[in-house]
Amino acid sequence: MVIVSNRVPSPSGQGATAGGLAVALADVSTKGSMWFGWSGRRAEETSEEASVVLSESGVTYATIDIAERDYQRFYNGFANGALWPLLHYRTGLLRFNRPDYEAYRAVNRAFARALLPLLRPDDLVWIHDYQLMTMGEELRALGVENRIGFFLHVPFVPPSFLQVLPSADELVAALSACDVIGLQTSTDADMFLKNVTESLGVHPQPSGHYAYHGRAVAVITTPIGIDAVKFSKLAERAELAPEAARLHESLGNRKLVLGVDRLDYSKGLPLRFDAFGRLLYAYPQHRRAVNYLQIAARSRQEVGSYQSLRRELDRRAGDINGEFSDFDWVPLRYMTHPVNRNALAGFYRRANIGLVTPLRDGMNLVAKEYIAAQDPEDPGVLVLSRFAGAADELTEALIVNPIDADEVAAAIHQGLVMSLEERRARHDALFQKVCHTTARLFCETFLAHLRTRP
Ligand code: ADQ
């Protein structure tokens, strides 16, 4: 199996550069498989050949450098300046210009060319995410006949949104060069199929199959998950680790509301801050009795909309703390550097409320990690946006509309005062679910479809 993604984890397993994907795929990238992608280096020229490293575990890591000028246009320009906002329903933030799109296509082509000499005829190729939507088509143009799968980690939008993008039809056609296209939820799969009709004039079967240019394409739903049992054990140990102990000490008897996200406008952070402000305003019994910790790791800082988000959060955090702080209590703690996984697991376990309120999210693994990390005897409560893919499965969470700060505040309040009996009942049901839809099941399901010839 060849996994292709923009970022590739380091062969030593250190530094989870590819985030959730690296965690999810670590299990299946076993001996004999290859992980192919960008080295993380911006060079003078984009590499024509991959540099290949065989790790101790027998996984091959093959990476290419990307030229600085291509990187800016491909990554900051088209992938994160056009596709990311569009696929999160934020057309107002979409910036399109043709040179960015052309660089995106050129980088996808460079990926395909560098992968070609490394491919064996029976390899399964599994391409990941919105940065690489045209790579399958580039591989076909080079004569590759291998089975090719594509999985999109972010949501898919209806044609009325996708058509805003001048290259919409080309992207849908390029994806249709793959044999299997996987999406996080059935809604996303339906959206993609509607675009197949709109962009290509093709009417897929109810099963999600369609034919395009003589090739059969299968559109499937495979929600991504985590290794919940492993994460649960990590959290149990991490509770006693120094970081969690320091957090615990700093809180005293106060309850903890916790948010963990990349600093991204899709995560709904300004509205989340507002909701916490509404909680303190409308339910004064929680003043001095609760702390909200938001960990929002900086990302994509070269994109303008991310810089303005940062300033917006600084301002709102200042407003809330200015309004409600006392000389010995600051309600909102907000930090922008990442936290290591061990500390994070311990923080989740200590939190009475896991606050996950994205405006749109393909899945959201933080919601699943929060559930896995709880002490089953005294679990916390998950407050979850209905617009996260995870809400399709995690129906025993307190499901909210993140746009409505009063509704989110009411749900936080409900979670803070919820009886132990109800917390346990909800948690039992949620924990069973996160243990069922694991990272392993996600990979096995996708690969089973990829192996199956129609
Ligand atoms: P992301 O948008 O990155 O992923 P998410 O799934 O929540 O969103 O997080 C990925 C991982 O990063 C989690 O394992 C989390 O613990 C970690 N993480 C997040 N914030 C962190 C922080 N501040 N410090 C340290 N670690 C942090 C994309 C899609 C999602 C989809 C995933 C996987 O946007 O919808 O769930 O891919 O498919």
GROMACS .gro file of N, CA, C and O in nm, residues 160-211:
model
  208
  160SER      N    1  -2.420   2.439  -0.552
  160SER     CA    2  -2.436   2.586  -0.547
  160SER      C    3  -2.314   2.652  -0.482
  160SER      O    4  -2.281   2.766  -0.511
  161PHE      N    5  -2.245   2.581  -0.393
  161PHE     CA    6  -2.122   2.634  -0.334
  161PHE      C    7  -2.001   2.603  -0.423
  161PHE      O    8  -1.922   2.689  -0.454
  162LEU      N    9  -1.990   2.476  -0.465
  162LEU     CA   10  -1.869   2.437  -0.539
  162LEU      C   11  -1.856   2.516  -0.669
  162LEU      O   12  -1.745   2.551  -0.711
  163GLN      N   13  -1.971   2.548  -0.727
  163GLN     CA   14  -1.967   2.618  -0.855
  163GLN      C   15  -1.912   2.761  -0.843
  163GLN      O   16  -1.879   2.823  -0.943
  164VAL      N   17  -1.901   2.811  -0.721
  164VAL     CA   18  -1.838   2.942  -0.701
  164VAL      C   19  -1.692   2.937  -0.748
  164VAL      O   20  -1.636   3.034  -0.796
  165LEU      N   21  -1.631   2.819  -0.734
  165LEU     CA   22  -1.492   2.801  -0.773
  165LEU      C   23  -1.482   2.784  -0.925
  165LEU      O   24  -1.543   2.692  -0.981
  166PRO      N   25  -1.406   2.871  -0.993
  166PRO     CA   26  -1.400   2.860  -1.139
  166PRO      C   27  -1.353   2.724  -1.190
  166PRO      O   28  -1.389   2.684  -1.299
  167SER      N   29  -1.273   2.652  -1.109
  167SER     CA   30  -1.222   2.522  -1.157
  167SER      C   31  -1.302   2.404  -1.101
  167SER      O   32  -1.253   2.290  -1.103
  168ALA      N   33  -1.423   2.429  -1.053
  168ALA     CA   34  -1.503   2.324  -0.988
  168ALA      C   35  -1.516   2.198  -1.076
  168ALA      O   36  -1.487   2.086  -1.031
  169ASP      N   37  -1.556   2.217  -1.201
  169ASP     CA   38  -1.582   2.100  -1.287
  169ASP      C   39  -1.454   2.019  -1.310
  169ASP      O   40  -1.456   1.895  -1.312
  170GLU      N   41  -1.342   2.091  -1.324
  170GLU     CA   42  -1.214   2.020  -1.346
  170GLU      C   43  -1.177   1.936  -1.224
  170GLU      O   44  -1.122   1.827  -1.237
  171LEU      N   45  -1.207   1.990  -1.105
  171LEU     CA   46  -1.172   1.914  -0.984
  171LEU      C   47  -1.256   1.787  -0.972
  171LEU      O   48  -1.205   1.681  -0.937
  172VAL      N   49  -1.385   1.799  -1.000
  172VAL     CA   50  -1.472   1.680  -0.990
  172VAL      C   51  -1.429   1.577  -1.095
  172VAL      O   52  -1.423   1.456  -1.067
  173ALA      N   53  -1.392   1.625  -1.213
  173ALA     CA   54  -1.345   1.532  -1.318
  173ALA      C   55  -1.213   1.467  -1.274
  173ALA      O   56  -1.195   1.345  -1.292
  174ALA      N   57  -1.123   1.544  -1.215
  174ALA     CA   58  -0.993   1.490  -1.173
  174ALA      C   59  -1.011   1.383  -1.066
  174ALA      O   60  -0.946   1.278  -1.070
  175LEU      N   61  -1.102   1.408  -0.972
  175LEU     CA   62  -1.126   1.308  -0.866
  175LEU      C   63  -1.183   1.180  -0.925
  175LEU      O   64  -1.156   1.070  -0.875
  176SER      N   65  -1.259   1.195  -1.033
  176SER     CA   66  -1.325   1.079  -1.094
  176SER      C   67  -1.225   0.987  -1.166
  176SER      O   68  -1.264   0.883  -1.220
  177ALA      N   69  -1.098   1.023  -1.166
  177ALA     CA   70  -0.994   0.933  -1.217
  177ALA      C   71  -0.960   0.826  -1.113
  177ALA      O   72  -0.889   0.729  -1.144
  178CYS      N   73  -1.009   0.844  -0.989
  178CYS     CA   74  -0.982   0.745  -0.883
  178CYS      C   75  -1.088   0.635  -0.889
  178CYS      O   76  -1.198   0.656  -0.940
  179ASP      N   77  -1.055   0.518  -0.833
  179ASP     CA   78  -1.151   0.408  -0.830
  179ASP      C   79  -1.247   0.421  -0.713
  179ASP      O   80  -1.363   0.384  -0.723
  180VAL      N   81  -1.195   0.472  -0.601
  180VAL     CA   82  -1.278   0.486  -0.480
  180VAL      C   83  -1.257   0.626  -0.424
  180VAL      O   84  -1.144   0.672  -0.410
  181ILE      N   85  -1.369   0.693  -0.392
  181ILE     CA   86  -1.362   0.825  -0.330
  181ILE      C   87  -1.435   0.815  -0.196
  181ILE      O   88  -1.554   0.781  -0.191
  182GLY      N   89  -1.363   0.838  -0.087
  182GLY     CA   90  -1.420   0.823   0.047
  182GLY      C   91  -1.446   0.958   0.111
  182GLY      O   92  -1.365   1.051   0.096
  183LEU      N   93  -1.560   0.967   0.181
  183LEU     CA   94  -1.592   1.091   0.253
  183LEU      C   95  -1.629   1.056   0.397
  183LEU      O   96  -1.659   0.941   0.427
  184GLN      N   97  -1.627   1.158   0.483
  184GLN     CA   98  -1.645   1.132   0.627
  184GLN      C   99  -1.788   1.093   0.664
  184GLN      O  100  -1.808   1.012   0.752
  185THR      N  101  -1.888   1.157   0.600
  185THR     CA  102  -2.028   1.132   0.639
  185THR      C  103  -2.112   1.107   0.514
  185THR      O  104  -2.072   1.143   0.403
  186SER      N  105  -2.232   1.053   0.536
  186SER     CA  106  -2.320   1.027   0.422
  186SER      C  107  -2.365   1.159   0.360
  186SER      O  108  -2.388   1.165   0.239
  187THR      N  109  -2.376   1.264   0.440
  187THR     CA  110  -2.412   1.395   0.384
  187THR      C  111  -2.304   1.441   0.286
  187THR      O  112  -2.334   1.488   0.175
  188ASP      N  113  -2.177   1.428   0.326
  188ASP     CA  114  -2.067   1.469   0.237
  188ASP      C  115  -2.068   1.385   0.109
  188ASP      O  116  -2.046   1.438  -0.001
  189ALA      N  117  -2.094   1.254   0.123
  189ALA     CA  118  -2.097   1.167   0.005
  189ALA      C  119  -2.211   1.211  -0.088
  189ALA      O  120  -2.191   1.220  -0.211
  190ASP      N  121  -2.328   1.240  -0.031
  190ASP     CA  122  -2.442   1.287  -0.113
  190ASP      C  123  -2.405   1.416  -0.186
  190ASP      O  124  -2.438   1.435  -0.303
  191MET      N  125  -2.338   1.506  -0.113
  191MET     CA  126  -2.299   1.634  -0.175
  191MET      C  127  -2.205   1.609  -0.293
  191MET      O  128  -2.219   1.670  -0.398
  192PHE      N  129  -2.110   1.519  -0.271
  192PHE     CA  130  -2.016   1.492  -0.380
  192PHE      C  131  -2.090   1.438  -0.502
  192PHE      O  132  -2.067   1.482  -0.615
  193LEU      N  133  -2.182   1.346  -0.479
  193LEU     CA  134  -2.255   1.284  -0.591
  193LEU      C  135  -2.340   1.386  -0.666
  193LEU      O  136  -2.354   1.380  -0.788
  194LYS      N  137  -2.396   1.482  -0.591
  194LYS     CA  138  -2.473   1.589  -0.658
  194LYS      C  139  -2.381   1.669  -0.751
  194LYS      O  140  -2.420   1.713  -0.859
  195ASN      N  141  -2.256   1.689  -0.708
  195ASN     CA  142  -2.161   1.762  -0.791
  195ASN      C  143  -2.118   1.682  -0.914
  195ASN      O  144  -2.083   1.741  -1.017
  196VAL      N  145  -2.121   1.550  -0.901
  196VAL     CA  146  -2.088   1.465  -1.017
  196VAL      C  147  -2.192   1.492  -1.126
  196VAL      O  148  -2.159   1.509  -1.244
  197THR      N  149  -2.319   1.501  -1.085
  197THR     CA  150  -2.424   1.528  -1.183
  197THR      C  151  -2.410   1.669  -1.240
  197THR      O  152  -2.415   1.690  -1.361
  198GLU      N  153  -2.390   1.766  -1.148
  198GLU     CA  154  -2.381   1.906  -1.192
  198GLU      C  155  -2.259   1.930  -1.282
  198GLU      O  156  -2.270   1.991  -1.389
  199SER      N  157  -2.143   1.879  -1.241
  199SER     CA  158  -2.019   1.911  -1.313
  199SER      C  159  -1.995   1.823  -1.434
  199SER      O  160  -1.939   1.868  -1.533
  200LEU      N  161  -2.036   1.695  -1.424
  200LEU     CA  162  -2.001   1.602  -1.531
  200LEU      C  163  -2.122   1.557  -1.612
  200LEU      O  164  -2.106   1.487  -1.713
  201GLY      N  165  -2.242   1.592  -1.565
  201GLY     CA  166  -2.363   1.548  -1.634
  201GLY      C  167  -2.386   1.399  -1.621
  201GLY      O  168  -2.455   1.338  -1.703
  202VAL      N  169  -2.328   1.338  -1.516
  202VAL     CA  170  -2.340   1.193  -1.496
  202VAL      C  171  -2.436   1.169  -1.378
  202VAL      O  172  -2.429   1.240  -1.278
  203HIS      N  173  -2.523   1.068  -1.389
  203HIS     CA  174  -2.618   1.038  -1.282
  203HIS      C  175  -2.574   0.911  -1.210
  203HIS      O  176  -2.595   0.801  -1.261
  204PRO      N  177  -2.516   0.924  -1.090
  204PRO     CA  178  -2.470   0.804  -1.017
  204PRO      C  179  -2.586   0.716  -0.975
  204PRO      O  180  -2.699   0.763  -0.959
  205GLN      N  181  -2.556   0.588  -0.952
  205GLN     CA  182  -2.658   0.495  -0.901
  205GLN      C  183  -2.682   0.526  -0.752
  205GLN      O  184  -2.595   0.583  -0.686
  206PRO      N  185  -2.798   0.481  -0.699
  206PRO     CA  186  -2.825   0.504  -0.556
  206PRO      C  187  -2.714   0.447  -0.466
  206PRO      O  188  -2.689   0.497  -0.357
  207SER      N  189  -2.643   0.344  -0.514
  207SER     CA  190  -2.535   0.284  -0.434
  207SER      C  191  -2.411   0.374  -0.428
  207SER      O  192  -2.317   0.346  -0.354
  208GLY      N  193  -2.408   0.483  -0.505
  208GLY     CA  194  -2.291   0.571  -0.504
  208GLY      C  195  -2.190   0.536  -0.613
  208GLY      O  196  -2.081   0.592  -0.615
  209HIS      N  197  -2.227   0.445  -0.704
  209HIS     CA  198  -2.136   0.411  -0.814
  209HIS      C  199  -2.169   0.493  -0.938
  209HIS      O  200  -2.285   0.524  -0.963
  210TYR      N  201  -2.067   0.526  -1.014
  210TYR     CA  202  -2.091   0.587  -1.145
  210TYR      C  203  -1.975   0.554  -1.238
  210TYR      O  204  -1.869   0.508  -1.194
  211ALA      N  205  -2.002   0.574  -1.368
  211ALA     CA  206  -1.896   0.548  -1.466
  211ALA      C  207  -1.854   0.681  -1.527
  211ALA      O  208  -1.937   0.767  -1.554
   0.00000   0.00000   0.00000
